[in-house]
Short mmCIF file of C-alpha atoms in Angstrom, two decimals:
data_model
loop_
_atom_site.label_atom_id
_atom_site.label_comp_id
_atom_site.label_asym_id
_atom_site.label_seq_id
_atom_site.Cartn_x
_atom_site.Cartn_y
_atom_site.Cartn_z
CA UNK A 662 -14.57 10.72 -16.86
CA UNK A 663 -12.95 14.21 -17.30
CA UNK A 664 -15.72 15.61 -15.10
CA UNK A 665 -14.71 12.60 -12.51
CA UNK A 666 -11.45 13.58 -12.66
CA UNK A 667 -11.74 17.46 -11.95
CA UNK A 668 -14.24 16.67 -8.94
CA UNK A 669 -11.63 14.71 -7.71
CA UNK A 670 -8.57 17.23 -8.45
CA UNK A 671 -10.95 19.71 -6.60
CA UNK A 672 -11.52 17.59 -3.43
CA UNK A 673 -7.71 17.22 -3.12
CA UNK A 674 -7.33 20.42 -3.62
CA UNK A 675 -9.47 21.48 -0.74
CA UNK A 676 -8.17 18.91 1.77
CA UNK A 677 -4.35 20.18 1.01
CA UNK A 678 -5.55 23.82 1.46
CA UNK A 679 -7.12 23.04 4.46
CA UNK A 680 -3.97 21.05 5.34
CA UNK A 681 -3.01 17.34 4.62
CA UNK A 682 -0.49 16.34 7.47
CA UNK A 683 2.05 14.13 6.54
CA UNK A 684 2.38 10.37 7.48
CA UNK A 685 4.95 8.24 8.59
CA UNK A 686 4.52 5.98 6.10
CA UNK A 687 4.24 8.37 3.75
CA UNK A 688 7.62 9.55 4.69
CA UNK A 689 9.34 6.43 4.67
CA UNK A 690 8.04 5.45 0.79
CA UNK A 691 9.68 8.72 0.33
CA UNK A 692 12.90 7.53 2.01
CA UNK A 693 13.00 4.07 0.25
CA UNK A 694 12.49 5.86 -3.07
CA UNK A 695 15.33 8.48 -2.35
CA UNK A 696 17.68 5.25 -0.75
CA UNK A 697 17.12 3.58 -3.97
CA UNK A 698 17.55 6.57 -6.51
CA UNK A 699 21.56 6.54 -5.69
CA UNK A 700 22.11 3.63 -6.97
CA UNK A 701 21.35 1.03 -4.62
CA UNK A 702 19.62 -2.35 -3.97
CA UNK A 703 16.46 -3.23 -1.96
CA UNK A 704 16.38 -5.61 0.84
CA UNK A 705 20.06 -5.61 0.16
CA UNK A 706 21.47 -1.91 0.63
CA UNK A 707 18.11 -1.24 2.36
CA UNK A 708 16.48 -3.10 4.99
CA UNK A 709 13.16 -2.75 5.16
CA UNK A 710 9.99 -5.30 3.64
CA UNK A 711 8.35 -2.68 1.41
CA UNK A 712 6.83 -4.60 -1.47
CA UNK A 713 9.72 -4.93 -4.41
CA UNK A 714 7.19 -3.33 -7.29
CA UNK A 715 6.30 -0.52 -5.15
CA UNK A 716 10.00 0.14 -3.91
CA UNK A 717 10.26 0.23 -7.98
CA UNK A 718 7.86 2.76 -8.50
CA UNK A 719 9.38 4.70 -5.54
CA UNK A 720 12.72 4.99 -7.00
CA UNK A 721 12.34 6.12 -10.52
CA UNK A 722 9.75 8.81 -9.20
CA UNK A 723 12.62 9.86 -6.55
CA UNK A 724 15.19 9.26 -9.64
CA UNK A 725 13.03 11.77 -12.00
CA UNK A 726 11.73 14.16 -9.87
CA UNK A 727 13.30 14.03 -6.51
CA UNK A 728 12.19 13.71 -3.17
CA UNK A 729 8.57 15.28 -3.65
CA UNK A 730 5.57 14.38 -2.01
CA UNK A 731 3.74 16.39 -4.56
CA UNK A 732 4.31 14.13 -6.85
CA UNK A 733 3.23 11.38 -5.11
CA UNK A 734 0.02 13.07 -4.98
CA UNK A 735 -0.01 13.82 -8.08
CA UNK A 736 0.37 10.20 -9.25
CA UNK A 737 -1.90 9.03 -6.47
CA UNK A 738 -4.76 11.59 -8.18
CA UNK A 739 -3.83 9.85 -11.39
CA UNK A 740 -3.81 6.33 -10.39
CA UNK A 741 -7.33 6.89 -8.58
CA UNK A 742 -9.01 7.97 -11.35
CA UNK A 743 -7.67 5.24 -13.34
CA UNK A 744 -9.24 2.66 -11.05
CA UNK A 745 -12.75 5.00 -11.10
CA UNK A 746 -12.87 4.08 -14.65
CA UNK A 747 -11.56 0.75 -14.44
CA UNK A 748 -14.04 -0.21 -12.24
CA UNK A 749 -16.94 1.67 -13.53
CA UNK A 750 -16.13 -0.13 -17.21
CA UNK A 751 -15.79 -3.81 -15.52
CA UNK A 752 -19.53 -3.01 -13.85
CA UNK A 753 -21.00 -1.79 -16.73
CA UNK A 754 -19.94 -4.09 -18.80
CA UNK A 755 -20.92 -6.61 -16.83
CA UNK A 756 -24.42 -5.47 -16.70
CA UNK A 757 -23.94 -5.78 -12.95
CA UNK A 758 -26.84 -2.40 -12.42
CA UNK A 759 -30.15 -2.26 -14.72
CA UNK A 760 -28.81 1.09 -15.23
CA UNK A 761 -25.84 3.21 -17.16
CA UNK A 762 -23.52 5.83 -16.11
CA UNK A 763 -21.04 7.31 -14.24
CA UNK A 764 -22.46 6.90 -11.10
CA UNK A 765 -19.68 4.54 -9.61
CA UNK A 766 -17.21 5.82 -10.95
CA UNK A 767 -17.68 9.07 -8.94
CA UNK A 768 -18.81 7.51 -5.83
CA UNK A 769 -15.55 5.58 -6.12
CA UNK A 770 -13.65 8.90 -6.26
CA UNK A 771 -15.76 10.38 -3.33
CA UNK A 772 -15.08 7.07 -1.33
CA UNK A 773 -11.06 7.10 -2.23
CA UNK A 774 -11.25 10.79 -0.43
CA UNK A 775 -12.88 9.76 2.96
CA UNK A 776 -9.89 8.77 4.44
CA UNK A 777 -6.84 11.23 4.90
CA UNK A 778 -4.02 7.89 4.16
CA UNK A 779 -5.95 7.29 0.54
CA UNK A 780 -4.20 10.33 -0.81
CA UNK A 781 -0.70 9.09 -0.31
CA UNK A 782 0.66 6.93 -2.99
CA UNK A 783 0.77 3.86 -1.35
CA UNK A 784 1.45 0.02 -2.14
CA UNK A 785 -2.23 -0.59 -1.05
CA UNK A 786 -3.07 1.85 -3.97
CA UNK A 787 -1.30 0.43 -6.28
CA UNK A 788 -1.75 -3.14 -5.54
CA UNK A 789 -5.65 -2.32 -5.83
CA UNK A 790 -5.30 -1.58 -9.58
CA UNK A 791 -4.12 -5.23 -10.62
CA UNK A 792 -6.98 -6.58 -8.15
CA UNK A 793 -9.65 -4.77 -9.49
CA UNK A 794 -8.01 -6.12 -12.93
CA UNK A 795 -8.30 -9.46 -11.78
CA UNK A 796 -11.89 -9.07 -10.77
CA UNK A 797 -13.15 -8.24 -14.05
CA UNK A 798 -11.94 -11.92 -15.02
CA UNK A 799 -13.83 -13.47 -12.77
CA UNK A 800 -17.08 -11.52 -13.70
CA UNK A 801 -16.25 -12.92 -17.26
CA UNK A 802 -16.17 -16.06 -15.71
CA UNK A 803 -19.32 -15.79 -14.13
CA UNK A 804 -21.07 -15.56 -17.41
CA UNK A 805 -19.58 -18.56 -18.81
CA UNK A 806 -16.64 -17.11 -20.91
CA UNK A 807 -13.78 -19.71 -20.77
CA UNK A 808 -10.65 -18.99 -21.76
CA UNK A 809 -6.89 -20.06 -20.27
CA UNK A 810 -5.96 -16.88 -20.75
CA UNK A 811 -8.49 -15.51 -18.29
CA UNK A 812 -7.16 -17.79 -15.59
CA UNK A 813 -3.56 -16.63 -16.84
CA UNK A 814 -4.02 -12.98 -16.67
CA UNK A 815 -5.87 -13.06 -13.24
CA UNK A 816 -2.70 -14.89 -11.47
CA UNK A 817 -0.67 -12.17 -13.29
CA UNK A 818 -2.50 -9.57 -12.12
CA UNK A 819 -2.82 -11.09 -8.54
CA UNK A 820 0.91 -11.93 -7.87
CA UNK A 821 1.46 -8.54 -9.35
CA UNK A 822 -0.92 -7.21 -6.72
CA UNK A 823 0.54 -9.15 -3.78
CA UNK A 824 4.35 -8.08 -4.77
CA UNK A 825 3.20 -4.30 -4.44
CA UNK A 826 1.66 -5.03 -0.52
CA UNK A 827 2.12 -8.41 0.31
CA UNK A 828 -0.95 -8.83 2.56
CA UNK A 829 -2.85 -8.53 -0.84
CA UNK A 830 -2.10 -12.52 -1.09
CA UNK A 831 -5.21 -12.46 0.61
CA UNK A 832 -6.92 -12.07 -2.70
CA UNK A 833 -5.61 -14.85 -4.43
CA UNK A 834 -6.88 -17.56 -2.13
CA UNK A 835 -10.30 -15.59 -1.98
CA UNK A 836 -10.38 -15.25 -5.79
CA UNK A 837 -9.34 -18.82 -6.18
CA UNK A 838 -11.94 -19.74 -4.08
CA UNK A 839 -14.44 -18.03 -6.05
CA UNK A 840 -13.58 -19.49 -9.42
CA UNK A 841 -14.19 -22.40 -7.60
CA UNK A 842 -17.64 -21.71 -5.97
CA UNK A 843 -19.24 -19.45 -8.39
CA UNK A 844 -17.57 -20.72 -12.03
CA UNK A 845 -16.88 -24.71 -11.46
CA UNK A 846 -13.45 -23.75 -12.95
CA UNK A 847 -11.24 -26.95 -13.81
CA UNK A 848 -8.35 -27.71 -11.89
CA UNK A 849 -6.31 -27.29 -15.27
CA UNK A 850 -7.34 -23.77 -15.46
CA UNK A 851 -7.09 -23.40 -12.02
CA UNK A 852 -3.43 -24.18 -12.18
CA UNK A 853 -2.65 -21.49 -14.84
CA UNK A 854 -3.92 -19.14 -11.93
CA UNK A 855 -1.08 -20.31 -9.45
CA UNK A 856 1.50 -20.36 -12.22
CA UNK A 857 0.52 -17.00 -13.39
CA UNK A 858 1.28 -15.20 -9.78
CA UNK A 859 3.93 -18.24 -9.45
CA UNK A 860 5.51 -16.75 -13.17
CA UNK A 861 5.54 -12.97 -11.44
CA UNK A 862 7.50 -14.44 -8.44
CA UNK A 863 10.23 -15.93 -9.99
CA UNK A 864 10.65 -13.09 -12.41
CA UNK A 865 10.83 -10.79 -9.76
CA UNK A 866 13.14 -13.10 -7.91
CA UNK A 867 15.57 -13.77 -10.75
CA UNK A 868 15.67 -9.40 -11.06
CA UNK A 869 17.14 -9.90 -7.46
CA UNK A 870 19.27 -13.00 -7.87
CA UNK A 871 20.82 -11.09 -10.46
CA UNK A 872 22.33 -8.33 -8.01
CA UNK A 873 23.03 -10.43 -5.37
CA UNK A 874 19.97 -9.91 -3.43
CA UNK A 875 17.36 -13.03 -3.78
CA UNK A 876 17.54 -14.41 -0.63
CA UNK A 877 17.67 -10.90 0.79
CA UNK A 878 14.02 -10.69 -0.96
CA UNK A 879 12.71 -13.69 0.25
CA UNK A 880 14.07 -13.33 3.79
CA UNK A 881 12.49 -9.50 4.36
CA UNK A 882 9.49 -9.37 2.03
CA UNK A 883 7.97 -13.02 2.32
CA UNK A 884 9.31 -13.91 5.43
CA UNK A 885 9.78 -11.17 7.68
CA UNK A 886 6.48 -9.73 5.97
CA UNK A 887 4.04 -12.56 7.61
CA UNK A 888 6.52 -12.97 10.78
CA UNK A 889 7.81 -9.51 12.17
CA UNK A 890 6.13 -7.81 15.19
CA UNK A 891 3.16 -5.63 14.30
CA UNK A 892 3.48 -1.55 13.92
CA UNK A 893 0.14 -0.21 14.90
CA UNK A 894 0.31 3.43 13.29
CA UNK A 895 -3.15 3.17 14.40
CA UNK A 896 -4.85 1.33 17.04
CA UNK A 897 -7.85 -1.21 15.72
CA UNK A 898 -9.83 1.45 17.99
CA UNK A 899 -8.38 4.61 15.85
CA UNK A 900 -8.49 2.25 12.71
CA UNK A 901 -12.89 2.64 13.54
CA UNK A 902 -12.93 5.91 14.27
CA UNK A 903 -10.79 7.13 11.05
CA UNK A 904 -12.65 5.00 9.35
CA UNK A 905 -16.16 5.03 10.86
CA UNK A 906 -18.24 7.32 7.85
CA UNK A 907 -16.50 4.87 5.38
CA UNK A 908 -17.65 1.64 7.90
CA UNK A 909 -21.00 2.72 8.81
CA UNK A 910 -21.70 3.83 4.68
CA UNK A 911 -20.24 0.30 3.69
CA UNK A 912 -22.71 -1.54 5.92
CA UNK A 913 -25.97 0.53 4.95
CA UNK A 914 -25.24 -0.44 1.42
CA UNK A 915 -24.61 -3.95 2.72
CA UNK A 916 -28.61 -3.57 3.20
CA UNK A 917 -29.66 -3.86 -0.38
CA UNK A 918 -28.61 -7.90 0.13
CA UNK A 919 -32.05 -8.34 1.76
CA UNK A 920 -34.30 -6.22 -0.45
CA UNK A 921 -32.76 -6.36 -4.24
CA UNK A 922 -34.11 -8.24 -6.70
CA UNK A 923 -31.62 -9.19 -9.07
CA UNK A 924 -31.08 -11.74 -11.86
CA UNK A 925 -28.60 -15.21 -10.91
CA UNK A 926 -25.98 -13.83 -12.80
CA UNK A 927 -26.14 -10.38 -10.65
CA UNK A 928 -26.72 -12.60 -7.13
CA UNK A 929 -23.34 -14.43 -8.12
CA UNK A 930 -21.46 -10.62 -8.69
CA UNK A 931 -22.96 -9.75 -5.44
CA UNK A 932 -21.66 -12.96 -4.05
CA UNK A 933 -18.07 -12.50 -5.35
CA UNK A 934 -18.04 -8.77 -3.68
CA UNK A 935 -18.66 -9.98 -0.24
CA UNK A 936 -16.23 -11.98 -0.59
CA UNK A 937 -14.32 -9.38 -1.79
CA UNK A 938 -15.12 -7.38 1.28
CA UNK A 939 -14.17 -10.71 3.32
CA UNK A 940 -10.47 -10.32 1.96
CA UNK A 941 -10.53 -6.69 2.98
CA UNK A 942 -11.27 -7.44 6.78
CA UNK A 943 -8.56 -10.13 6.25
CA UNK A 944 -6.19 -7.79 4.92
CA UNK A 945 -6.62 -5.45 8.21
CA UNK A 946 -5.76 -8.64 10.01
CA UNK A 947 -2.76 -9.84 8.50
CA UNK A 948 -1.38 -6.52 7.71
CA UNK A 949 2.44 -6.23 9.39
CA UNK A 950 2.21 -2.60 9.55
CA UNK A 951 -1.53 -1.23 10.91
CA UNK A 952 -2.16 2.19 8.74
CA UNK A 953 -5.44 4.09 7.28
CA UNK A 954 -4.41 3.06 4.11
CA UNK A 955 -5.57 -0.85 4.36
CA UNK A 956 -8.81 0.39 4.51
CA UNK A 957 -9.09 0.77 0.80
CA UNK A 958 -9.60 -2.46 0.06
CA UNK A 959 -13.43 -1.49 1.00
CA UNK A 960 -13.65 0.70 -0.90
CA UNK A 961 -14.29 -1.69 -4.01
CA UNK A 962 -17.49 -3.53 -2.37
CA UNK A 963 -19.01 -0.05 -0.84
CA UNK A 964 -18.95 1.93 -4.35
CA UNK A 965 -20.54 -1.80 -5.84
CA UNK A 966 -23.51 -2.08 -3.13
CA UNK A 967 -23.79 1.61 -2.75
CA UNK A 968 -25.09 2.31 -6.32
CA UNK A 969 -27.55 -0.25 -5.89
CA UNK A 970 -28.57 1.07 -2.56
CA UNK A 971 -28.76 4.51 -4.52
CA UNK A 972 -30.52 2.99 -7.64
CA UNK A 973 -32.94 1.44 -5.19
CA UNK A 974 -33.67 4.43 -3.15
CA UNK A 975 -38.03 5.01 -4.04
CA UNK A 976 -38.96 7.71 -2.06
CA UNK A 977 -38.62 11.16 -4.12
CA UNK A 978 -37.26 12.98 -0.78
CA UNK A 979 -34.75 10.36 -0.44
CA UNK A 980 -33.08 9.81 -3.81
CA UNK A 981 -32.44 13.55 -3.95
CA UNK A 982 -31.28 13.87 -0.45
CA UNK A 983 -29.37 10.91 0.47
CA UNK A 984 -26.42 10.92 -1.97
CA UNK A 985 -25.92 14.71 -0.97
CA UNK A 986 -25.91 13.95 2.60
CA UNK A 987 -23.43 10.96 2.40
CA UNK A 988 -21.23 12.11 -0.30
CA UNK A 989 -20.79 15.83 2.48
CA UNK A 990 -20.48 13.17 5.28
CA UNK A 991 -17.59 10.69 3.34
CA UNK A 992 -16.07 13.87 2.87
CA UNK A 993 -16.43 16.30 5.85
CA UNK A 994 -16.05 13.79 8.60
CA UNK A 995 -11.89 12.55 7.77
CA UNK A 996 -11.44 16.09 8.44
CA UNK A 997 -13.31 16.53 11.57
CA UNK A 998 -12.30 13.64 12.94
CA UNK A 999 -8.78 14.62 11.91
CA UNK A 1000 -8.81 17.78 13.89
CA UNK A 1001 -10.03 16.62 16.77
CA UNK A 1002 -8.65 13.32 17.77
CA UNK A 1003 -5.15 13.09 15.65
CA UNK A 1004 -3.49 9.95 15.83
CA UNK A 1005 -0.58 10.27 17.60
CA UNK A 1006 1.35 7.01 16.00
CA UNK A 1007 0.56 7.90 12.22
CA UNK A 1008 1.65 10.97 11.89
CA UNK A 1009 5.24 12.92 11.68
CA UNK A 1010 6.03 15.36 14.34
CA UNK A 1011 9.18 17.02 14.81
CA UNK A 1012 12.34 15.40 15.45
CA UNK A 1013 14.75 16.59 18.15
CA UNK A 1014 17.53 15.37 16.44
CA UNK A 1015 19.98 17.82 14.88
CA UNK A 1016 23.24 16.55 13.85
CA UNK A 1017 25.97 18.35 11.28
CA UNK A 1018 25.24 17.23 7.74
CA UNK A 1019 22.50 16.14 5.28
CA UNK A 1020 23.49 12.41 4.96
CA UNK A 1021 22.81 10.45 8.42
CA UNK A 1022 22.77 6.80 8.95
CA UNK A 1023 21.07 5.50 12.70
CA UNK A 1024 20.20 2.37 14.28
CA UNK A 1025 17.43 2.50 16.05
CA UNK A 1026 16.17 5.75 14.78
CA UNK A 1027 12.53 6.18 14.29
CA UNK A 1028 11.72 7.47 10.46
CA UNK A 1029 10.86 11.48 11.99
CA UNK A 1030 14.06 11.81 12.28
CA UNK A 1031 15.27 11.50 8.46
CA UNK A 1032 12.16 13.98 7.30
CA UNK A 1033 15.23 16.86 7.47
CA UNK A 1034 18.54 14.02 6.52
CA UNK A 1035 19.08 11.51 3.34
CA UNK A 1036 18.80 7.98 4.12
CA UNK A 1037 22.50 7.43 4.48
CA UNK A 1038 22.55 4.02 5.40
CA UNK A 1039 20.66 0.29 5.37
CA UNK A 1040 18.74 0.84 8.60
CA UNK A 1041 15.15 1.68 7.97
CA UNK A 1042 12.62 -1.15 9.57
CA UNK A 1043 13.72 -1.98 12.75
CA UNK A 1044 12.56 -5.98 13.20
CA UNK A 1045 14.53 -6.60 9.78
CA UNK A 1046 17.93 -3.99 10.33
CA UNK A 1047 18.13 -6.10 13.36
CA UNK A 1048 18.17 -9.51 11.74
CA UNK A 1049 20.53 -8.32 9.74
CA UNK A 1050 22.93 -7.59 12.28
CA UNK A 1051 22.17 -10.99 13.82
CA UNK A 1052 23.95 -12.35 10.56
CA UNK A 1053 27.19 -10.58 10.54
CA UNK A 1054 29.49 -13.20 12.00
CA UNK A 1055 28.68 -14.38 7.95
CA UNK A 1056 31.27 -13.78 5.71
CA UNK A 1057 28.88 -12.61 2.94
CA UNK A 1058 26.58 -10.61 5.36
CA UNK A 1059 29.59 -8.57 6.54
CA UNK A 1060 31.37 -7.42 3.41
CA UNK A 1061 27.67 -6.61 1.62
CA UNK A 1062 27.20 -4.57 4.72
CA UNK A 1063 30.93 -3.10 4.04
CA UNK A 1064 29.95 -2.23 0.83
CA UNK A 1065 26.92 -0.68 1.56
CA UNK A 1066 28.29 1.42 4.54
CA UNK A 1067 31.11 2.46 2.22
CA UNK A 1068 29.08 3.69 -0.84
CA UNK A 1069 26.80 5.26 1.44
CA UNK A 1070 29.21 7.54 3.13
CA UNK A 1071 27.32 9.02 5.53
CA UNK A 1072 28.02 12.46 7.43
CA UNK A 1073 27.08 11.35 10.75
CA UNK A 1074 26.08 8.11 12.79
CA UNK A 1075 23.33 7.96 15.46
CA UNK A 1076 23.30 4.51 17.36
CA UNK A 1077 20.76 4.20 19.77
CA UNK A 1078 21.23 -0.30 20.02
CA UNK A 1079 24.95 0.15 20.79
CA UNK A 1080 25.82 -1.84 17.58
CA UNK A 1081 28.00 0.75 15.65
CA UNK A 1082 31.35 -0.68 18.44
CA UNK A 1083 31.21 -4.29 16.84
CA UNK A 1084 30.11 -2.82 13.44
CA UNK A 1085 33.70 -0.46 13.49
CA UNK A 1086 35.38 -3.50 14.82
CA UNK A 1087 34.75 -6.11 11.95
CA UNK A 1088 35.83 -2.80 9.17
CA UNK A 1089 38.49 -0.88 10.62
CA UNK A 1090 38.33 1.07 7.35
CA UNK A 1091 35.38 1.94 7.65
CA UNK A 1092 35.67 3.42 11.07
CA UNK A 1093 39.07 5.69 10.42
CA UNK A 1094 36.34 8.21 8.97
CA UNK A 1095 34.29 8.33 11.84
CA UNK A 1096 35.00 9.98 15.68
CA UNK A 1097 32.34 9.84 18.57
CA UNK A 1098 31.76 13.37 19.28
CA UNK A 1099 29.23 12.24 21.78
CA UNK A 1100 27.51 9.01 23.42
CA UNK A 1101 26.16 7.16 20.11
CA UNK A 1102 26.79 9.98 17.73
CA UNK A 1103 29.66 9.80 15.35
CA UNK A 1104 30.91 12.42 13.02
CA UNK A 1105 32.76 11.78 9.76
CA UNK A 1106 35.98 13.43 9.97
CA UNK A 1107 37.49 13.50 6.44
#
């Protein structure tokens, strides 16, 4: 795995030399970690849908090491090679190739490089970990070992999954499912699977309550997470063409399901990962916020079928030549495509706006124009800030907004909605500190 690992360090190494553009979404984990590092609470101080574990994770990386998207590589290189040899274990283990080695673990690594969005460390990434966890549980399950704690530990894992990226539910109803078609689970059992995700919820929930901020967390991450308008950072056209090595590899290994010959026990893995491929398409679907990055979920299914197609490979000319050729290709062709048809919507350009300060608050501003500012205020996700402001003739809704606005203490105010007239009228206090210096832009003067 050390060997893994340094191939891995090495191709990340090259693509940031050669030059690894920054996101918008990368940017904005950045901002919700930084927002949160002062001291304040998400969905409550912060309006946005970001998964509550990884706005977690976000904050005590901003909190130890500042705002660094270093280390978010860093721990994304980490994390990655975590999940090689998670998943190479669970499929050895499982006896699910006639064959030992390291072999998926490194075409994992090569497949988690093949798209320029699977560097960043994002909730996609991390909720991958707990599914892949999940998975091994129902391979155990597959060859007949029954334990409640299996069902248990695979809710866990799956409600801890969906509470990093919520369009990761997806996985529980497809895992569920196969317990059901591939195991002949008992409902009993089947049940400690719901109350294991059900037991992560209401944890999570009660950590909320607790600051004042639980139906703030049900409102923006369940609700306005399956309901808000879609953000295409990518088109579903872009989406194919970022993505079209890492397509076109997954279905040539997709071939092997006509030609292997495999025990029952190795037809019902095979089973379970198309399926598992069926949630990722799903996933691209549902997903509230269009990105690169949900294209990891295939990534799973393509190392799985890949080795076999590899394994499988007879001809001498072949076996030596194709896993050079689509290892350069995986790898050479983000880049390429990269350079020559950049997608305008995904990543950050430079902002035109320059106000006095470091700490800036705006409504309506789009997240390019905090990559130079601190998050000085609640507004971050447009579709929820505005709901928000819907809510203000609310006694409660106004003075948490009061509060937030008056530990924030921002050095200057862009409003682009015209809201910032009724905000200064319902706290007075609030807006003795500030003077319009110019149409929507207000200056703190003391």
């Amino acid at each position: 795995m050390i060997f893994v690992f340094l191939i891995l360090v090495a191709i990340r190494v090259t693509w940031i030399i050669a030059g690894l553009p920054l996101s918008l979404p990368e940017l904005k984990w950045l901002l919700v970690g930084e927002r949160l590092s002062d001291g304040f609470t998400m969905y409550k101080d912060l309006y946005d849908h970001t998964g509550p574990l990884a706005a977690f994770i976000y904050k005590w990386l901003d909190f130890v090491f500042g705002r660094s998207r270093w280390v978010h590589l860093v721990v994304s290189t980490f994390l990655v090679t975590v999940q090689a040899g998670i998943f190479n274990r669970i499929l050895l283990k499982n006896k699910a190739y006639d064959e030992n080695g390291y072999v998926p673990a490194f075409l994992y690594i090569v497949l988690m490089s093949s798209v320029m969005d699977f560097f960043a460390l994002s909730p996609q990434l991390m909720a991958i970990t707990f599914i892949l966890l999940s998975l091994n549980h129902i391979f155990r399950r597959i060859d007949n070992v029954v334990t409640d704690e299996l069902f248990l530990l695979s809710g866990i894992y799956l409600g801890v999954a969906t509470c990093f990226y919520l369009p990761a539910a997806v996985f529980f109803v497809i895992f569920l499912l196969s317990f059901i078609l591939f195991s002949s689970a008992v409902p009993r059992r089947l049940l400690l699977l719901v109350y294991g995700a059900g037991v992560v919820f209401v944890v999570i929930w009660a950590y909320f309550f607790w600051f004042g901020a639980g139906r703030d967390f049900l409102d923006d991450f369940f609700v306005e997470g399956v309901s808000k308008a879609r953000i295409f950072y990518v088109s579903f056209m872009e989406l194919l063409g970022i993505g079209g090595f890492l397509l076109g590899v997954t279905l040539l290994s997709l071939t092997v399901l006509f030609s292997l010959r495999v025990t029952n026990y190795q037809q019902k893995m095979q089973q379970v990962m198309v399926s598992f491929m069926l949630a990722a398409f799903l996933v691209v679907l549902f997903s509230r916020d269009l990105m690169s990055a949900d294209l990891i979920f295939f990534v799973p299914t393509t190392t799985f079928f890949l080795v076999h197609y590899f394994l499988g490979l007879r001809r001498k000319v072949w076996k030596v030549l194709m896993p050079y050729l689509m290892v350069i290709g995986l790898l050479v062709y983000p880049n390429v495509w990269l350079r020559n048809n950049p997608p305008s919507g995904l990543l950050v350009k430079p902002s035109e706006v320059k106000v006095p300060g470091n700490r800036l608050m705006g409504l309506g501003l789009d997240v390019a124009d905090y990559q130079e500012y601190v998050l000085a205020g609640p507004f971050l996700d447009a579709e929820v800030s505005r709901k928000k402001m819907e809510d203000l003739h609310y006694y409660d809704e106004a003075s948490g907004l009061f509060e937030t606005l008056e530990q924030s203490a921002p050095d200057a105010i862009i409003d682009q909605w015209g809201d910032m007239a009724q905000i200064f009228e319902r706290f007075p206090v609030f807006s003795a500190h500030y003077q319009e210096t110019s149409p929507g832009v207000y200056l703190r003067v003391d």
